[in-house]
Amino acid sequence: GQNIDQPTEMTATEGAIVQINCTYQTSGFNGLFWYQQHAGEAPTFLSYNVLDGLEEKGRFSSFLSRSKGYSYLLLKELQMKDSASYLCAVMDSNYQLIWGAGTKLIIKP
Amino acid sequence: TAGITQAPTSQILAAGRSMTLRCTQDMRHNAMYWYRQDLGLGLRLIHYSNTAGTTGKGEVPDGYSVSRANTDDFPLTLASAVPSQTSVYFCASSVDRGETGELFFGEGSRLTVL
């Protein structure tokens, strides 16, 4: 079966750095997405990786290793507004998105 | 810009009643989707549409139906609601299905079936 694993919850301190991991087992691979979802709101797109390596976008970076079935989202200089759930999703060989359950990130002052 | 509009934002429904969740997009996207989100689970695809006039079944289609009469609208109907359909429903769109582009989501419809 297809599976996406990510931690259920993480806690970090304002101003610090946090890394949210995602491992996947899917039928084929056409890219990995990270979305941010604040409580009670819609998911919004953060990043897309299809090749191995690090993609940087401001305070957020996303890394992919296809051989290891692994990705991480790195958030730097954490702000209180970064408190949200972070969803990892993989597009399989049929271009179907497989979603992880999300990681709830709690930022403490 | 509106993007994707869903209605209603929340609803309480008696079991056995029917309900239609409305979804409208103004981005002229070809592909549209309905997902449900339940605590502890990833988003699960209910139905999708590649383009106006076509629809397809997702991972959890039972008990739901959709139509795509035009590009903008993609309503989701529950013919006879059951308590297990209590969930938050998200409508989403993308330029094309199969393209590795981002999804744009509506704000969600919270449905409680009693």
CSV table of C-alpha atoms in Angstrom, one decimal:
chain,number,residue,atom,x,y,z
A,1,GLY,CA,0.0,0.0,0.0
A,2,GLN,CA,0.9,3.6,-0.2
A,3,ASN,CA,2.0,5.4,2.9
A,4,ILE,CA,3.1,8.8,4.1
A,5,ASP,CA,4.6,9.1,7.6
A,6,GLN,CA,5.2,12.3,9.5
A,7,PRO,CA,5.3,13.1,13.2
A,8,THR,CA,1.9,14.0,14.8
A,9,GLU,CA,3.1,17.0,16.8
A,10,MET,CA,6.2,19.0,17.4
A,11,THR,CA,7.0,21.9,19.7
A,12,ALA,CA,9.6,24.6,19.1
A,13,THR,CA,10.6,28.0,20.4
A,14,GLU,CA,10.1,31.3,18.8
A,15,GLY,CA,13.3,32.3,16.9
A,16,ALA,CA,14.6,28.8,16.7
A,17,ILE,CA,14.8,26.3,13.8
A,18,VAL,CA,12.7,23.2,13.4
A,19,GLN,CA,12.8,20.3,10.9
A,20,ILE,CA,9.7,18.3,10.1
A,21,ASN,CA,10.3,15.0,8.5
A,22,CYS,CA,8.3,13.0,6.0
A,23,THR,CA,8.9,9.5,4.8
A,24,TYR,CA,6.9,7.9,2.0
A,25,GLN,CA,6.3,4.7,0.2
A,26,THR,CA,4.3,5.2,-3.0
A,27,SER,CA,3.7,3.6,-6.3
A,28,GLY,CA,5.9,5.8,-8.4
A,29,PHE,CA,6.9,9.4,-7.7
A,30,ASN,CA,6.0,12.6,-9.5
A,31,GLY,CA,6.9,15.1,-6.8
A,32,LEU,CA,6.5,15.9,-3.2
A,33,PHE,CA,4.5,18.8,-1.8
A,34,TRP,CA,4.4,20.6,1.5
A,35,TYR,CA,1.3,22.6,2.6
A,36,GLN,CA,0.6,24.7,5.6
A,37,GLN,CA,-2.7,24.7,7.3
A,38,HIS,CA,-3.7,27.0,10.1
A,39,ALA,CA,-6.4,25.7,12.5
A,40,GLY,CA,-9.8,26.1,10.9
A,41,GLU,CA,-8.4,27.2,7.6
A,42,ALA,CA,-7.6,25.8,4.2
A,43,PRO,CA,-4.3,24.3,3.3
A,44,THR,CA,-2.0,26.6,1.4
A,45,PHE,CA,1.0,25.6,-0.8
A,46,LEU,CA,4.5,25.9,0.5
A,47,SER,CA,6.8,24.0,-1.7
A,48,TYR,CA,7.3,21.3,-4.4
A,49,ASN,CA,10.3,19.0,-4.9
A,50,VAL,CA,10.7,16.6,-7.7
A,51,LEU,CA,14.6,16.4,-7.8
A,52,ASP,CA,16.9,15.5,-5.0
A,53,GLY,CA,18.3,18.4,-3.0
A,54,LEU,CA,17.3,21.5,-1.1
A,55,GLU,CA,14.9,24.1,-2.3
A,56,GLU,CA,15.0,27.4,-0.3
A,57,LYS,CA,12.2,29.9,-0.2
A,58,GLY,CA,12.8,32.6,2.4
A,59,ARG,CA,12.6,31.2,5.9
A,60,PHE,CA,11.3,27.9,4.6
A,61,SER,CA,13.4,25.2,2.9
A,62,SER,CA,12.4,21.7,1.6
A,63,PHE,CA,14.7,18.8,1.0
A,64,LEU,CA,14.1,15.6,-0.9
A,65,SER,CA,16.0,12.3,-1.2
A,66,ARG,CA,14.1,10.0,-3.6
A,67,SER,CA,16.4,7.1,-3.0
A,68,LYS,CA,15.5,7.2,0.7
A,69,GLY,CA,11.9,8.1,0.3
A,70,TYR,CA,12.5,11.0,2.5
A,71,SER,CA,11.8,14.7,2.7
A,72,TYR,CA,12.0,17.4,5.3
A,73,LEU,CA,10.7,20.9,5.7
A,74,LEU,CA,13.0,23.3,7.5
A,75,LEU,CA,11.6,26.4,9.2
A,76,LYS,CA,14.1,29.0,10.3
A,77,GLU,CA,13.6,32.1,12.6
A,78,LEU,CA,10.4,30.7,13.9
A,79,GLN,CA,7.5,33.1,14.4
A,80,MET,CA,4.3,32.6,16.4
A,81,LYS,CA,2.4,32.7,13.1
A,82,ASP,CA,4.2,29.6,12.0
A,83,SER,CA,2.0,27.6,14.5
A,84,ALA,CA,0.1,25.4,12.1
A,85,SER,CA,-0.2,21.9,10.7
A,86,TYR,CA,2.2,21.0,8.0
A,87,LEU,CA,1.0,18.5,5.4
A,88,CYS,CA,3.3,16.3,3.3
A,89,ALA,CA,1.9,14.9,0.1
A,90,VAL,CA,3.4,12.8,-2.7
A,91,MET,CA,2.1,12.5,-6.2
A,92,ASP,CA,2.3,8.9,-7.4
A,93,SER,CA,2.8,7.5,-10.9
A,94,ASN,CA,-0.9,8.0,-11.6
A,95,TYR,CA,-0.6,11.7,-10.6
A,96,GLN,CA,-2.8,11.0,-7.6
A,97,LEU,CA,-1.8,12.9,-4.4
A,98,ILE,CA,-1.2,10.8,-1.3
A,99,TRP,CA,-1.4,12.8,1.9
A,100,GLY,CA,0.2,12.4,5.2
A,101,ALA,CA,-1.9,13.1,8.4
A,102,GLY,CA,0.0,16.3,9.0
A,103,THR,CA,2.4,17.5,11.7
A,104,LYS,CA,1.0,20.0,14.2
A,105,LEU,CA,3.7,22.5,15.0
A,106,ILE,CA,3.4,24.4,18.3
A,107,ILE,CA,5.6,27.5,18.7
A,108,LYS,CA,6.3,28.7,22.3
A,109,PRO,CA,7.5,32.2,23.2
B,1,THR,CA,-9.6,37.7,-5.8
B,2,ALA,CA,-12.1,35.0,-4.6
B,3,GLY,CA,-10.4,31.9,-5.8
B,4,ILE,CA,-12.5,29.1,-4.5
B,5,THR,CA,-15.8,29.7,-2.7
B,6,GLN,CA,-17.5,27.0,-0.7
B,7,ALA,CA,-21.0,27.0,0.9
B,8,PRO,CA,-22.2,26.5,3.5
B,9,THR,CA,-19.2,27.0,5.9
B,10,SER,CA,-20.9,24.7,8.5
B,11,GLN,CA,-24.0,22.6,8.7
B,12,ILE,CA,-25.7,20.2,11.1
B,13,LEU,CA,-27.7,17.6,9.3
B,14,ALA,CA,-30.0,14.8,10.5
B,15,ALA,CA,-29.1,11.3,9.4
B,16,GLY,CA,-31.0,10.2,6.3
B,17,ARG,CA,-31.3,13.8,4.9
B,18,SER,CA,-29.7,14.9,1.7
B,19,MET,CA,-27.3,17.8,1.4
B,20,THR,CA,-25.4,19.5,-1.4
B,21,LEU,CA,-22.1,21.3,-0.7
B,22,ARG,CA,-21.4,24.0,-3.2
B,23,CYS,CA,-18.1,24.9,-4.7
B,24,THR,CA,-17.3,27.6,-7.2
B,25,GLN,CA,-13.9,28.7,-8.6
B,26,ASP,CA,-13.1,31.8,-10.7
B,27,MET,CA,-9.6,30.8,-11.8
B,28,ARG,CA,-10.7,28.9,-14.9
B,29,HIS,CA,-8.9,25.8,-13.6
B,30,ASN,CA,-9.7,22.6,-15.5
B,31,ALA,CA,-9.4,20.2,-12.6
B,32,MET,CA,-11.5,20.2,-9.4
B,33,TYR,CA,-11.5,18.0,-6.4
B,34,TRP,CA,-13.5,17.2,-3.2
B,35,TYR,CA,-11.6,16.0,-0.2
B,36,ARG,CA,-12.6,15.2,3.3
B,37,GLN,CA,-10.4,15.8,6.3
B,38,ASP,CA,-10.7,13.8,9.5
B,39,LEU,CA,-8.7,14.0,12.7
B,40,GLY,CA,-5.6,11.9,12.5
B,41,LEU,CA,-6.0,11.1,8.8
B,42,GLY,CA,-4.6,12.7,5.7
B,43,LEU,CA,-6.8,14.4,3.2
B,44,ARG,CA,-8.8,11.8,1.4
B,45,LEU,CA,-10.1,12.3,-2.2
B,46,ILE,CA,-13.8,11.7,-2.6
B,47,HIS,CA,-14.3,12.7,-6.3
B,48,TYR,CA,-12.5,14.7,-8.9
B,49,SER,CA,-13.1,16.2,-12.3
B,50,ASN,CA,-10.5,16.6,-15.0
B,51,THR,CA,-12.6,19.0,-17.0
B,52,ALA,CA,-16.2,20.2,-17.4
B,53,GLY,CA,-18.5,17.3,-18.2
B,54,THR,CA,-16.3,14.6,-16.7
B,55,THR,CA,-16.0,13.2,-13.2
B,56,GLY,CA,-14.1,10.4,-11.5
B,57,LYS,CA,-14.1,8.5,-8.2
B,58,GLY,CA,-11.4,9.0,-5.6
B,59,GLU,CA,-10.4,7.0,-2.6
B,60,VAL,CA,-13.7,7.3,-0.7
B,61,PRO,CA,-16.5,7.9,-3.1
B,62,ASP,CA,-19.3,5.8,-1.5
B,63,GLY,CA,-22.3,7.9,-0.4
B,64,TYR,CA,-21.3,10.9,-2.4
B,65,SER,CA,-22.0,12.1,-5.9
B,66,VAL,CA,-20.7,15.1,-8.0
B,67,SER,CA,-21.4,16.8,-11.2
B,68,ARG,CA,-19.4,19.2,-13.4
B,69,ALA,CA,-21.8,21.0,-15.7
B,70,ASN,CA,-19.4,23.9,-16.3
B,71,THR,CA,-15.8,24.9,-15.5
B,72,ASP,CA,-16.6,26.9,-12.5
B,73,ASP,CA,-19.0,24.8,-10.4
B,74,PHE,CA,-18.4,21.4,-8.7
B,75,PRO,CA,-21.2,20.5,-6.2
B,76,LEU,CA,-20.9,17.5,-3.9
B,77,THR,CA,-24.1,15.8,-2.9
B,78,LEU,CA,-24.8,13.4,0.0
B,79,ALA,CA,-28.0,11.6,-0.9
B,80,SER,CA,-28.7,10.1,2.5
B,81,ALA,CA,-26.3,11.3,5.1
B,82,VAL,CA,-24.9,9.0,7.8
B,83,PRO,CA,-22.9,9.9,11.0
B,84,SER,CA,-19.6,8.7,9.5
B,85,GLN,CA,-19.9,11.5,6.9
B,86,THR,CA,-19.3,14.0,9.7
B,87,SER,CA,-16.1,15.7,8.5
B,88,VAL,CA,-14.6,18.9,7.1
B,89,TYR,CA,-15.0,19.0,3.4
B,90,PHE,CA,-12.5,20.9,1.2
B,91,CYS,CA,-13.0,21.7,-2.5
B,92,ALA,CA,-9.8,22.3,-4.4
B,93,SER,CA,-8.8,23.1,-8.0
B,94,SER,CA,-5.7,23.0,-10.1
B,95,VAL,CA,-4.8,24.1,-13.6
B,96,ASP,CA,-4.9,20.5,-14.8
B,97,ARG,CA,-5.1,17.1,-13.1
B,98,GLY,CA,-1.8,15.3,-13.5
B,99,GLU,CA,0.1,18.5,-13.7
B,100,THR,CA,2.5,18.8,-10.8
B,101,GLY,CA,1.2,22.2,-9.9
B,102,GLU,CA,-0.3,23.3,-6.6
B,103,LEU,CA,-3.8,22.8,-5.4
B,104,PHE,CA,-5.9,25.8,-4.4
B,105,PHE,CA,-8.3,25.0,-1.6
B,106,GLY,CA,-11.6,26.6,-0.5
B,107,GLU,CA,-12.1,27.5,3.1
B,108,GLY,CA,-13.9,24.2,3.9
B,109,SER,CA,-17.4,23.1,4.9
B,110,ARG,CA,-17.8,21.6,8.3
B,111,LEU,CA,-20.6,19.0,8.3
B,112,THR,CA,-22.0,17.3,11.3
B,113,VAL,CA,-24.5,14.4,10.8
B,114,LEU,CA,-26.5,13.5,13.8
